[in-house]
Coordinates of C-alpha atoms (C1' of nucleotides) and ligand atoms in Angstrom, one line a residue:
Chain V
M1 CA 14.1 -7.6 15.0
T2 CA 12.5 -4.3 14.4
R3 CA 9.0 -5.6 16.2
R4 CA 7.3 -3.2 14.3
E5 CA 4.8 -1.7 16.0
P6 CA 1.0 -2.1 15.7
R7 CA 0.4 1.3 15.2
P8 CA 1.9 4.0 16.5
R9 CA -0.7 6.4 16.5
E10 CA 1.0 8.2 14.0
R11 CA 0.8 12.0 16.1
G12 CA -2.2 10.3 18.3
I13 CA -5.6 11.7 17.3
P14 CA -7.7 8.7 16.9
E15 CA -9.4 8.3 13.9
A16 CA -13.7 7.5 15.7
T17 CA -12.4 11.4 17.4
V18 CA -10.6 12.5 14.0
A19 CA -14.5 11.9 13.0
R20 CA -16.1 14.3 16.0
L21 CA -13.6 17.4 15.6
P22 CA -15.6 18.7 13.4
V23 CA -19.7 17.6 15.2
Y24 CA -17.9 20.3 17.6
L25 CA -16.3 22.6 15.5
R26 CA -20.1 23.2 13.9
A27 CA -21.5 23.8 17.7
L28 CA -17.8 25.6 18.4
Q29 CA -18.7 28.3 16.3
A30 CA -22.9 28.8 16.8
L31 CA -21.2 29.4 20.4
S32 CA -19.1 31.6 19.8
E33 CA -21.1 33.6 17.5
S34 CA -23.7 34.0 20.0
G35 CA -21.0 35.4 22.3
T36 CA -20.7 32.9 24.3
P37 CA -17.2 32.8 26.1
T38 CA -16.7 29.2 27.4
V39 CA -18.5 26.3 27.9
S40 CA -18.5 23.4 29.8
S41 CA -18.1 19.7 28.3
E42 CA -21.5 18.7 29.8
E43 CA -23.2 21.7 27.1
L44 CA -20.7 21.2 24.2
A45 CA -21.4 17.8 24.4
S46 CA -25.2 17.9 24.9
R47 CA -25.4 20.4 21.7
A48 CA -22.6 17.6 20.0
G49 CA -25.0 15.0 20.9
V50 CA -22.5 13.0 22.1
N51 CA -21.2 11.6 26.3
S52 CA -19.3 14.5 28.0
A53 CA -16.7 12.8 28.9
K54 CA -16.2 11.3 25.0
L55 CA -15.5 14.8 24.9
R56 CA -13.1 15.4 27.2
K57 CA -11.0 13.1 26.5
D58 CA -12.1 14.4 22.1
L59 CA -10.3 17.3 22.5
S60 CA -7.6 16.4 25.5
H61 CA -5.8 14.5 22.1
L62 CA -5.3 18.3 21.4
G63 CA -4.3 19.1 23.9
S64 CA -5.4 21.1 28.1
Y65 CA -7.1 23.9 26.4
G66 CA -9.4 23.4 29.4
T67 CA -10.3 25.7 33.0
R68 CA -10.9 23.1 35.6
G69 CA -14.1 25.0 37.4
V70 CA -14.6 27.0 34.1
G71 CA -15.0 24.6 30.5
Y72 CA -13.4 25.2 27.2
D73 CA -12.7 29.4 25.6
V74 CA -15.3 28.9 23.1
G75 CA -12.9 31.4 21.1
Y76 CA -9.3 29.7 21.7
L77 CA -11.1 25.2 20.7
V78 CA -11.7 27.2 17.6
Y79 CA -9.0 28.4 16.5
Q80 CA -7.6 25.0 18.1
I81 CA -9.4 22.6 16.7
S82 CA -9.1 24.3 13.0
R83 CA -6.1 24.6 13.0
E84 CA -5.7 20.4 13.9
L85 CA -8.6 20.1 11.3
G86 CA -5.3 21.6 8.4
L87 CA -8.8 23.8 8.9
T88 CA -6.6 27.1 8.6
Q89 CA -4.8 26.5 5.3
D90 CA -7.1 26.6 1.8
W91 CA -8.1 23.6 0.5
S92 CA -8.4 23.4 -3.3
V93 CA -11.4 20.5 -4.5
A94 CA -11.8 19.4 -7.8
I95 CA -15.9 18.1 -9.0
V96 CA -15.4 15.4 -11.8
G97 CA -19.3 15.0 -13.0
A98 CA -21.5 17.8 -13.4
G99 CA -24.6 16.1 -13.3
N100 CA -27.8 16.5 -10.9
L101 CA -24.9 15.8 -8.0
G102 CA -22.3 17.5 -9.2
R103 CA -24.4 20.4 -9.7
A104 CA -25.7 20.4 -6.3
L105 CA -22.0 19.9 -4.9
A106 CA -21.4 23.3 -6.5
N107 CA -23.8 25.4 -6.1
Y108 CA -23.9 24.4 -2.1
G109 CA -22.9 27.6 -0.4
G110 CA -21.2 25.2 2.6
F111 CA -18.0 24.2 1.8
G112 CA -16.4 27.9 0.7
T113 CA -16.9 28.8 4.5
R114 CA -14.9 26.6 5.9
G115 CA -12.5 26.7 3.8
F116 CA -12.8 24.4 0.9
R117 CA -13.0 26.4 -2.9
I118 CA -14.0 24.8 -5.8
A119 CA -11.3 24.9 -8.5
A120 CA -13.1 23.0 -10.7
L121 CA -16.0 21.4 -11.9
L122 CA -15.4 18.8 -14.7
D123 CA -17.5 16.2 -16.8
A124 CA -17.0 14.3 -20.2
E125 CA -20.4 15.6 -22.6
P126 CA -19.5 18.0 -24.6
A127 CA -22.2 19.7 -23.9
L128 CA -22.0 20.7 -21.0
V129 CA -18.9 22.1 -21.5
G130 CA -19.1 26.0 -20.8
D131 CA -21.6 25.0 -18.7
R132 CA -22.2 27.8 -16.1
V133 CA -22.9 27.0 -13.2
A134 CA -22.1 28.5 -9.5
G135 CA -20.4 31.2 -11.2
L136 CA -17.8 29.1 -12.3
S137 CA -17.7 27.2 -16.3
V138 CA -17.9 23.5 -16.2
G139 CA -14.2 22.7 -17.7
H140 CA -13.4 19.4 -19.7
I141 CA -12.5 15.7 -18.6
D142 CA -8.9 16.6 -20.5
T143 CA -7.6 19.0 -18.7
L144 CA -8.0 17.5 -15.3
E145 CA -4.5 17.5 -15.3
G146 CA -2.9 20.6 -15.8
V147 CA -6.2 22.0 -13.7
V148 CA -5.3 19.6 -10.7
E149 CA -1.2 21.5 -11.1
A150 CA -2.2 24.8 -11.5
E151 CA -4.4 25.6 -8.7
N152 CA -3.1 22.8 -6.6
V153 CA -6.1 20.5 -6.2
S154 CA -5.1 18.6 -4.0
I155 CA -9.1 16.8 -3.3
G156 CA -11.4 15.4 -5.9
V157 CA -15.1 14.8 -5.7
I158 CA -15.9 11.8 -7.9
A159 CA -20.1 12.8 -9.3
T160 CA -19.6 10.1 -12.3
P161 CA -21.3 7.1 -13.5
A162 CA -20.7 3.9 -11.8
Q163 CA -18.9 3.1 -14.5
A164 CA -16.3 5.6 -15.0
A165 CA -15.8 5.8 -11.7
Q166 CA -12.5 3.7 -11.4
A167 CA -11.1 6.3 -14.8
V168 CA -10.8 9.3 -13.1
C169 CA -10.2 8.7 -9.4
D170 CA -6.7 7.0 -11.8
R171 CA -6.5 10.2 -12.8
F172 CA -6.9 12.0 -10.2
V173 CA -4.4 9.7 -8.4
G174 CA -2.1 9.7 -11.1
A175 CA -2.3 13.7 -11.2
G176 CA -1.2 13.8 -7.7
V177 CA -4.4 14.0 -5.9
T178 CA -3.5 11.6 -2.5
S179 CA -7.9 12.5 -1.0
V180 CA -10.8 11.5 -2.9
L181 CA -14.4 11.2 -2.1
N182 CA -16.8 9.5 -4.1
F183 CA -20.7 9.3 -4.6
A184 CA -20.1 6.9 -7.4
P185 CA -21.2 3.1 -6.1
V186 CA -17.9 1.3 -6.3
V187 CA -15.3 0.0 -4.9
L188 CA -12.6 2.6 -5.5
N189 CA -8.7 0.6 -6.5
V190 CA -6.1 3.2 -4.7
P191 CA -2.5 3.3 -3.7
P192 CA -2.4 3.3 -0.3
E193 CA -1.4 6.9 0.3
V194 CA -4.2 8.3 -1.2
D195 CA -7.4 8.4 1.3
V196 CA -10.8 7.7 0.0
R197 CA -14.2 8.3 1.5
K198 CA -17.9 7.2 0.8
V199 CA -20.7 8.4 0.3
D200 CA -22.9 5.9 -0.6
L201 CA -27.2 6.9 0.2
S202 CA -27.8 3.3 -1.4
I203 CA -26.0 2.3 1.6
E204 CA -27.6 4.3 3.5
L205 CA -31.7 3.6 3.3
Q206 CA -30.6 -0.7 3.1
I207 CA -29.4 0.5 6.5
L208 CA -32.3 1.6 7.5
A209 CA -34.9 -0.6 6.0
F210 CA -32.3 -3.0 7.7
H211 CA -33.1 -1.2 11.2
E212 CA -37.3 -0.8 10.5
Q213 CA -38.1 -4.6 9.9
R214 CA -36.5 -5.3 13.0
K215 CA -38.6 -2.7 14.8
A216 CA -41.7 -4.0 12.4
D217 CA -40.6 -8.2 13.9
G218 CA -41.1 -6.8 16.7
R219 CA -43.9 -4.4 16.7
E220 CA -46.0 -8.1 14.8
G221 CA -44.2 -10.1 16.1
P222 CA -45.9 -13.8 17.7
E223 CA -46.0 -14.1 21.2
R224 CA -43.9 -11.0 22.7
I225 CA -46.3 -7.7 21.3
G226 CA -45.5 -4.8 23.8
T227 CA -42.5 -6.5 25.2
L228 CA -39.9 -3.7 24.4
D229 CA -36.8 -6.5 25.6
A230 CA -34.0 -4.3 23.9
P231 CA -34.0 -1.0 22.2
P232 CA -34.8 -2.2 18.4
G233 CA -31.3 0.1 16.4
P234 CA -28.3 2.0 18.5
A235 CA -31.6 4.9 18.2
G236 CA -29.6 7.7 18.0
G237 CA -26.1 6.7 17.3
Q238 CA -25.4 8.7 14.1
Chain R
M1 CA -35.2 -1.9 38.4
T2 CA -36.0 -3.6 35.4
R3 CA -31.6 -3.1 34.4
R4 CA -31.7 -2.5 30.7
E5 CA -28.6 -4.6 29.1
P6 CA -26.3 -3.3 26.5
R7 CA -27.8 -4.0 23.9
P8 CA -28.8 -7.8 23.6
R9 CA -27.3 -8.0 19.6
E10 CA -31.0 -8.1 19.5
R11 CA -31.1 -10.8 16.1
G12 CA -27.4 -11.5 16.5
I13 CA -26.6 -9.8 13.3
P14 CA -24.0 -6.6 14.4
E15 CA -23.8 -3.3 13.2
A16 CA -20.6 -3.5 11.5
T17 CA -21.6 -6.2 9.5
V18 CA -25.1 -5.1 8.6
A19 CA -23.0 -1.8 7.3
R20 CA -21.1 -3.5 4.9
L21 CA -23.7 -6.3 3.7
P22 CA -25.2 -3.6 0.9
V23 CA -21.4 -3.5 -1.4
Y24 CA -21.7 -7.5 -0.8
L25 CA -25.0 -7.2 -2.1
R26 CA -24.1 -5.7 -4.4
A27 CA -21.1 -7.0 -6.0
L28 CA -22.8 -10.0 -6.0
Q29 CA -25.8 -9.3 -8.0
A30 CA -23.4 -7.8 -10.8
L31 CA -21.5 -11.4 -10.4
S32 CA -25.1 -12.4 -10.9
E33 CA -25.7 -10.7 -14.2
S34 CA -22.6 -11.4 -15.4
G35 CA -24.0 -15.6 -15.2
T36 CA -21.5 -16.4 -12.8
P37 CA -22.4 -19.4 -10.7
T38 CA -20.6 -19.4 -7.9
V39 CA -17.7 -17.4 -6.0
S40 CA -15.0 -18.3 -3.7
S41 CA -14.6 -15.6 0.0
E42 CA -11.6 -13.8 -1.4
E43 CA -13.1 -13.2 -4.8
L44 CA -15.2 -11.1 -3.2
A45 CA -13.7 -9.3 -0.4
S46 CA -11.3 -8.8 -3.1
R47 CA -14.6 -6.8 -4.9
A48 CA -16.4 -5.8 -2.0
G49 CA -12.7 -3.9 -0.2
V50 CA -12.3 -6.5 3.0
N51 CA -10.8 -8.9 4.2
S52 CA -12.0 -12.6 3.4
A53 CA -12.1 -13.2 6.7
K54 CA -14.1 -11.1 7.3
L55 CA -16.2 -11.5 5.1
R56 CA -16.6 -15.0 6.3
K57 CA -17.6 -14.7 9.8
D58 CA -19.7 -12.0 8.3
L59 CA -21.4 -13.5 6.6
S60 CA -21.5 -17.0 9.1
H61 CA -23.8 -14.1 10.8
L62 CA -26.6 -15.1 7.9
G63 CA -26.3 -18.8 8.3
S64 CA -24.4 -21.4 6.7
Y65 CA -24.1 -20.7 2.9
G66 CA -21.5 -21.2 1.9
T67 CA -19.9 -24.3 0.2
R68 CA -16.7 -25.7 1.0
G69 CA -14.2 -26.5 -1.1
V70 CA -16.8 -24.1 -3.7
G71 CA -17.8 -21.3 -2.5
Y72 CA -20.4 -19.1 -2.2
D73 CA -24.1 -20.6 -4.6
V74 CA -24.2 -16.1 -5.5
G75 CA -28.0 -16.3 -6.3
Y76 CA -28.9 -18.1 -3.4
L77 CA -27.0 -15.2 -1.3
V78 CA -27.9 -12.6 -2.7
Y79 CA -31.5 -13.8 -2.6
Q80 CA -30.6 -14.3 1.7
I81 CA -28.4 -10.5 1.6
S82 CA -31.5 -9.2 0.4
R83 CA -34.1 -11.2 3.2
E84 CA -31.9 -9.8 5.2
L85 CA -32.1 -5.7 4.8
G86 CA -35.8 -5.8 4.2
L87 CA -34.7 -6.1 0.1
T88 CA -37.3 -8.3 -0.9
Q89 CA -40.2 -5.7 0.7
D90 CA -41.0 -2.0 -1.0
W91 CA -39.5 1.1 1.3
S92 CA -41.3 3.8 0.5
V93 CA -39.4 7.2 0.7
A94 CA -40.7 10.8 1.7
I95 CA -37.5 14.4 0.2
V96 CA -38.0 16.7 2.3
G97 CA -36.8 20.0 0.9
A98 CA -36.9 19.9 -2.6
G99 CA -33.6 22.4 -3.4
N100 CA -30.4 20.9 -5.1
L101 CA -29.4 18.4 -3.2
G102 CA -33.5 17.2 -2.5
R103 CA -34.0 17.2 -6.6
A104 CA -30.6 15.7 -6.8
L105 CA -31.8 12.9 -4.4
A106 CA -35.0 12.7 -6.8
N107 CA -33.6 12.5 -10.8
Y108 CA -31.4 10.2 -8.7
G109 CA -32.4 6.7 -10.7
G110 CA -31.0 4.1 -8.4
F111 CA -32.7 3.8 -5.4
G112 CA -35.9 2.4 -7.1
T113 CA -34.2 -0.6 -8.4
R114 CA -32.9 -1.3 -5.0
G115 CA -36.7 -1.6 -3.3
F116 CA -37.2 1.7 -2.0
R117 CA -39.5 4.3 -3.8
I118 CA -40.8 8.3 -3.9
A119 CA -43.1 9.1 -2.5
A120 CA -43.3 12.3 -2.4
L121 CA -40.6 15.4 -3.0
L122 CA -41.8 18.1 -0.1
D123 CA -41.6 21.7 0.0
A124 CA -42.3 24.6 1.5
E125 CA -41.5 27.3 -0.7
P126 CA -45.1 28.5 -2.2
A127 CA -43.1 28.9 -5.9
L128 CA -42.0 25.7 -5.9
V129 CA -44.8 23.6 -5.1
G130 CA -46.6 21.2 -8.3
D131 CA -42.8 21.4 -9.9
R132 CA -41.9 18.5 -11.8
V133 CA -39.2 16.7 -10.9
A134 CA -38.1 13.5 -11.9
G135 CA -42.4 12.7 -12.6
L136 CA -43.4 13.8 -9.3
S137 CA -45.0 17.3 -7.9
V138 CA -43.5 19.0 -5.2
G139 CA -45.9 18.3 -2.8
H140 CA -46.4 21.3 -0.2
I141 CA -44.4 20.5 3.4
D142 CA -47.9 20.7 5.8
T143 CA -49.1 17.5 3.4
L144 CA -46.9 15.6 5.2
E145 CA -48.8 14.2 7.7
G146 CA -51.1 13.2 5.3
V147 CA -48.6 11.8 2.5
V148 CA -47.3 9.5 5.6
E149 CA -50.4 7.9 6.5
A150 CA -51.1 7.4 2.5
E151 CA -47.9 6.4 1.2
N152 CA -47.2 4.1 4.0
V153 CA -43.5 6.2 4.6
S154 CA -41.3 4.8 6.5
I155 CA -38.0 6.1 5.7
G156 CA -37.8 10.5 5.9
V157 CA -35.2 12.2 3.9
I158 CA -34.2 15.4 5.4
A159 CA -32.3 17.8 2.7
T160 CA -33.8 21.5 3.7
P161 CA -31.0 24.2 5.0
A162 CA -30.4 23.6 8.3
Q163 CA -32.7 26.0 11.0
A164 CA -35.9 23.7 9.5
A165 CA -34.4 20.5 9.8
Q166 CA -35.1 19.9 13.2
A167 CA -38.8 21.5 13.2
V168 CA -39.1 19.4 9.7
C169 CA -37.7 15.7 11.7
D170 CA -40.1 16.4 14.7
R171 CA -42.7 16.3 12.6
F172 CA -41.7 13.1 10.2
V173 CA -41.5 11.9 14.2
G174 CA -44.8 13.1 15.4
A175 CA -46.1 11.0 12.0
G176 CA -44.9 8.4 12.6
V177 CA -41.9 7.7 10.6
T178 CA -39.1 6.0 12.9
S179 CA -36.0 5.2 10.1
V180 CA -34.9 9.3 9.2
L181 CA -32.0 10.4 7.4
N182 CA -30.1 13.4 7.3
F183 CA -28.7 15.3 5.2
A184 CA -28.4 19.4 6.7
P185 CA -25.6 19.7 8.9
V186 CA -27.6 19.4 12.3
V187 CA -27.4 17.0 15.4
L188 CA -30.7 15.7 15.6
N189 CA -32.6 14.9 18.5
V190 CA -34.7 11.9 18.6
P191 CA -36.7 9.7 21.0
P192 CA -34.5 6.3 21.0
E193 CA -36.7 4.0 18.6
V194 CA -36.6 6.3 15.8
D195 CA -33.1 5.4 13.8
V196 CA -31.2 8.8 12.6
R197 CA -28.1 8.5 9.5
K198 CA -26.4 11.8 8.8
V199 CA -24.7 12.2 5.0
D200 CA -22.5 15.7 6.0
L201 CA -20.2 16.3 3.1
S202 CA -18.1 19.2 5.2
I203 CA -17.2 16.9 7.9
E204 CA -16.6 13.8 4.8
L205 CA -14.1 17.6 3.4
Q206 CA -13.0 18.1 6.5
I207 CA -11.6 14.8 8.0
L208 CA -10.2 14.3 4.7
A209 CA -8.1 17.5 5.0
F210 CA -6.5 16.5 8.5
H211 CA -4.7 13.4 6.2
E212 CA -3.5 16.0 3.6
Q213 CA -2.0 18.6 6.4
R214 CA -0.8 15.3 8.1
K215 CA 1.1 14.0 4.6
A216 CA 2.2 16.9 3.7
D217 CA 3.5 17.3 7.3
G218 CA 5.5 14.2 6.8
R219 CA 6.6 15.2 3.5
E220 CA 8.3 18.8 4.4
G221 CA 9.3 17.1 7.9
P222 CA 12.0 18.5 8.7
E223 CA 14.8 15.0 8.7
R224 CA 12.6 12.8 8.1
I225 CA 11.7 13.5 4.4
G226 CA 11.7 10.2 2.6
T227 CA 11.2 7.4 5.9
L228 CA 8.2 6.9 5.4
D229 CA 6.9 5.5 9.1
A230 CA 3.7 5.3 8.8
P231 CA 1.1 4.5 6.3
P232 CA 0.0 8.1 7.0
G233 CA -3.8 7.4 7.7
P234 CA -6.1 4.4 7.6
A235 CA -4.3 3.4 3.9
G236 CA -8.2 3.1 1.7
G237 CA -10.6 2.1 4.7
Q238 CA -13.3 3.7 2.5
Chain C
dC1 C1' -6.4 32.1 53.4
dC2 C1' -9.3 28.2 53.1
dC3 C1' -12.9 25.4 52.0
dA4 C1' -16.6 23.8 49.1
dC5 C1' -18.0 23.6 45.0
dT6 C1' -17.4 22.6 40.1
dT7 C1' -15.2 21.4 36.0
dT8 C1' -11.4 19.4 34.0
dG9 C1' -8.5 15.3 33.0
dT10 C1' -8.0 10.3 32.4
dG11 C1' -7.2 5.2 34.7
dC12 C1' -10.1 1.6 34.1
dG13 C1' -13.4 -2.0 32.9
dC14 C1' -16.2 -4.0 28.7
dG15 C1' -17.7 -4.9 24.6
dT16 C1' -17.2 -4.4 20.0
dG17 C1' -14.7 -4.8 15.8
dT18 C1' -10.8 -6.9 13.0
dT19 C1' -7.5 -10.7 11.4
dC20 C1' -4.8 -14.6 11.7
dA21 C1' -4.4 -19.4 11.4
dC22 C1' -6.9 -24.1 10.8
dA23 C1' -9.9 -27.8 12.2
dA24 C1' -13.8 -29.5 10.4
dG25 C1' -16.1 -30.3 5.8
dG26 C1' -16.9 -31.3 0.6
dG27 C1' -16.2 -32.1 -3.9
dC28 C1' -14.0 -34.1 -7.3
dG29 C1' -10.6 -36.9 -9.5
dT30 C1' -9.0 -42.4 -9.6
Chain W
dA1 C1' -14.2 -46.1 -2.1
dC2 C1' -10.9 -43.4 -1.4
dG3 C1' -7.9 -39.4 -0.1
dC4 C1' -6.8 -35.4 -2.0
dC5 C1' -7.6 -30.2 -2.1
dC6 C1' -10.3 -26.3 -1.8
dT7 C1' -12.5 -23.2 0.5
dT8 C1' -15.7 -22.7 4.3
dG9 C1' -16.6 -21.5 9.8
dT10 C1' -14.5 -20.5 14.1
dG11 C1' -11.8 -20.5 18.6
dA12 C1' -8.3 -16.8 20.6
dA13 C1' -5.5 -13.3 20.6
dC14 C1' -5.2 -8.6 19.8
dA15 C1' -6.6 -3.7 18.8
dC16 C1' -10.0 0.1 19.4
dG17 C1' -13.9 2.4 21.4
dC18 C1' -16.7 3.9 25.5
dG19 C1' -17.6 5.5 29.4
dC20 C1' -18.0 5.5 34.1
dA21 C1' -16.1 6.9 38.1
dC22 C1' -13.0 9.9 40.4
dA23 C1' -7.8 12.6 42.0
dA24 C1' -6.5 16.5 40.4
dA25 C1' -7.4 21.4 39.9
dG26 C1' -8.5 26.0 39.2
dT27 C1' -12.3 29.6 41.0
dG28 C1' -15.5 32.3 43.9
dG29 C1' -17.2 33.4 48.1
dG30 C1' -16.2 34.1 53.7
Ligands
NAD301 N1 -27.9 12.0 -7.7 C1 -28.4 11.6 -6.7 O1 -29.1 11.8 -5.8 C2 -28.2 10.5 -6.5 C3 -27.4 9.7 -5.1 C4 -26.3 8.8 -4.9 C5 -25.6 8.4 -5.8 N2 -25.6 9.0 -7.0 C6 -24.6 8.4 -7.3 O2 -23.5 9.8 -8.2 C7 -23.0 9.6 -9.3 C8 -24.0 11.2 -10.0 O3 -24.8 10.9 -9.8 P1 -26.3 12.2 -10.9 O4 -27.1 11.7 -10.1 O5 -25.2 13.1 -10.7 O6 -26.0 11.8 -12.4 P2 -25.7 12.2 -13.7 O7 -25.6 11.2 -14.7 O8 -27.0 13.5 -13.3 O9 -24.3 12.7 -13.4 C9 -23.3 12.4 -14.1 C10 -22.5 13.1 -15.0 O10 -21.2 12.1 -15.6 C11 -20.4 12.6 -16.9 N3 -18.9 11.6 -17.3 C12 -19.7 10.3 -17.3 N4 -18.7 10.1 -17.3 C13 -18.0 10.4 -17.1 C14 -16.4 10.3 -17.3 N5 -15.4 9.3 -17.8 N6 -15.6 12.3 -17.1 C15 -16.4 12.7 -16.6 N7 -17.9 12.9 -16.6 C16 -18.9 12.1 -16.8 C17 -22.0 12.8 -17.0 O11 -21.3 13.8 -17.9 C18 -22.9 13.6 -16.4 O12 -22.8 14.4 -16.3 C19 -23.5 8.6 -9.4 O13 -22.8 7.5 -9.4 C20 -24.1 8.0 -9.1 O14 -24.6 6.5 -8.4 C21 -25.6 10.4 -7.7
NAD302 N1 -26.6 20.4 -1.9 C1 -25.2 20.0 -1.6 O1 -24.7 19.8 -1.7 C2 -24.8 20.3 0.2 C3 -23.9 19.4 0.1 C4 -24.1 19.8 2.1 C5 -24.9 19.9 2.7 N2 -25.9 20.3 2.4 C6 -27.0 20.2 2.9 O2 -28.6 20.1 3.1 C7 -29.5 20.9 3.0 C8 -29.7 20.9 1.6 O3 -29.0 21.7 0.5 P1 -29.6 22.3 -0.4 O4 -28.5 22.7 -1.4 O5 -30.6 21.5 -0.9 O6 -29.8 23.7 0.1 P2 -30.9 24.0 -0.2 O7 -31.4 25.8 -0.5 O8 -31.0 24.2 -2.0 O9 -32.4 23.5 -0.3 C9 -33.0 24.1 0.7 C10 -35.2 23.9 0.3 O10 -35.6 23.4 1.7 C11 -36.9 24.4 1.4 N3 -36.8 24.3 3.5 C12 -37.1 25.9 3.5 N4 -37.7 25.4 4.8 C13 -38.5 24.5 4.7 C14 -39.3 23.6 5.6 N5 -39.1 24.5 7.0 N6 -39.4 22.6 5.3 C15 -39.5 22.0 3.8 N7 -39.2 23.0 3.3 C16 -38.2 23.5 3.8 C17 -36.3 25.2 0.8 O11 -37.3 26.0 0.2 C18 -35.6 24.8 0.1 O12 -35.7 24.4 -1.8 C19 -29.0 22.5 4.0 O13 -28.8 21.8 4.7 C20 -27.2 21.9 3.6 O14 -26.6 22.3 4.4 C21 -26.2 20.1 0.9

DNA sequence: CCCACTTTGTGCGCGTGTTCACAAGGGCGT
DNA sequence: ACGCCCTTGTGAACACGCGCACAAAGTGGG
């Protein structure tokens, strides 16, 4: 009858953990640079802004890399997390849309240092093609497929206006890209093997506004001034 | 002993729902502009990229605004969601850091149209103060407290280098700002009444890399080529 | 060599979120 | 006026993630 297991957690690492590993990694790299040899879960958790039990459980998914009574070896943990996240290899990224955001991204130095190489910056606007941004020459969107193949691009970044985003995404997918980071405020349609992550600044602001309004309601509320019933938001959950 | 309740869901709307309301709102506004009077949960869910049962449950938290056998009145729902999110009032935003990202944000037109007004763009670099960006003059960071008060700023955006972020955040909090959107790759420390949301592009790329690596493992795996056991990621969960 | 101390790794209960599936409800045609 | 059909709203089961609390395990001192 072949009962399909609900989701065999393909190799064991929960999505929520994956999202936190980069935060731990950053904290560990800072420790490493300051020469700290080992760190306790309590200390590292504090720097990462999480509960120490959660941190230990997260790390336990990678294996037993701690020493009881001592803590974790910083250098070793840096390596293990990097390996698990796939940062021991380099990844080529193509950015489409050389507007405000695309240029800011291309100019940002923080990517290269983490194994992400910006292979191309493409745009549809002829006037922009050829511009030099951060040592990169803006290419024409029609070269997308060629660039993806030639540069072995595996991550596509969409920084075009909303109305162009789906078409750009389709071209990425058609060219074989299976990971997309989308800044345009639209829901992208992709086949199931493609991962899409979206960054939507308007949504972030709207969520903040929601909580802000709630706080204000509490403050100006009719007859429960100063009650401070419950923390008005998820308080600090970054 | 004042036991602090875990979180009594202060007025009933789950956090996960709040995060989706802006997506529904955007889809509804598009429908509204195209003159569609009503929409079914199935149709709206499809446009928002979610399951229709989830959509109905989300909307049910706002009240019973649908009509059985018909669907939801587009205009009415736009209003209800806007009101719930606090978008019927205007919010003043201050951006600190007039670098690549700060300028891109200031230049972005998509905020004003949703009730967010950029009240100020501040920087510590004297050479930048006075620059005009998107009809705004870059102010000096030392005017932060004054601007927050004068412009009634309730949301602070941090677009400075990582090392300056905590200090800027402290000044925001000191000035009375209780909502912060942070682009710098650091964990901010704030009192519990302050909401922090972070946008971290490096983390997004690292998460994509993780799934990409996993997909590659499956493809090149020793003896299970083409098995396609389980979808390698949360497949399309943007 | 043993004991006290520190810190990891995890079992377990709990709250949150997701999805299915269906009864209840309302419109519309006849 | 009645009944059919469509769509909502939600109960219930299930999956997931969180954090407490503690046993297991390793360290260092005497
Ligand atoms: N700038 C921001 O701070 C910000 C904030 C939130 C969201 N966004 C979103 O990010 C996206 C980009 O924003 P921006 O401010 O950089 O916009 P922009 O208008 O400055 O840049 C968009 C660029 O995309 C190019 N483009 C248009 N159609 C294209 C196509 N089919 N193929 C390739 N390139 C194409 C344009 O020529 C332009 O250079 C938009 O969807 C916007 O909604 C931006
Ligand atoms: N540009 C991107 O695409 C990108 C991507 C990911 C993350 N980030 C992060 O966003 C932040 C800003 O990035 P950016 O590319 O705009 O950097 P940037 O260096 O171009 O701009 C930073 C600005 O902040 C100003 N600043 C420095 N210290 C300050 C202080 N104490 N008070 C006020 N202003 C101060 C600087 O003068 C500068 O103008 C960084 O933390 C970066 O890591 C940027």
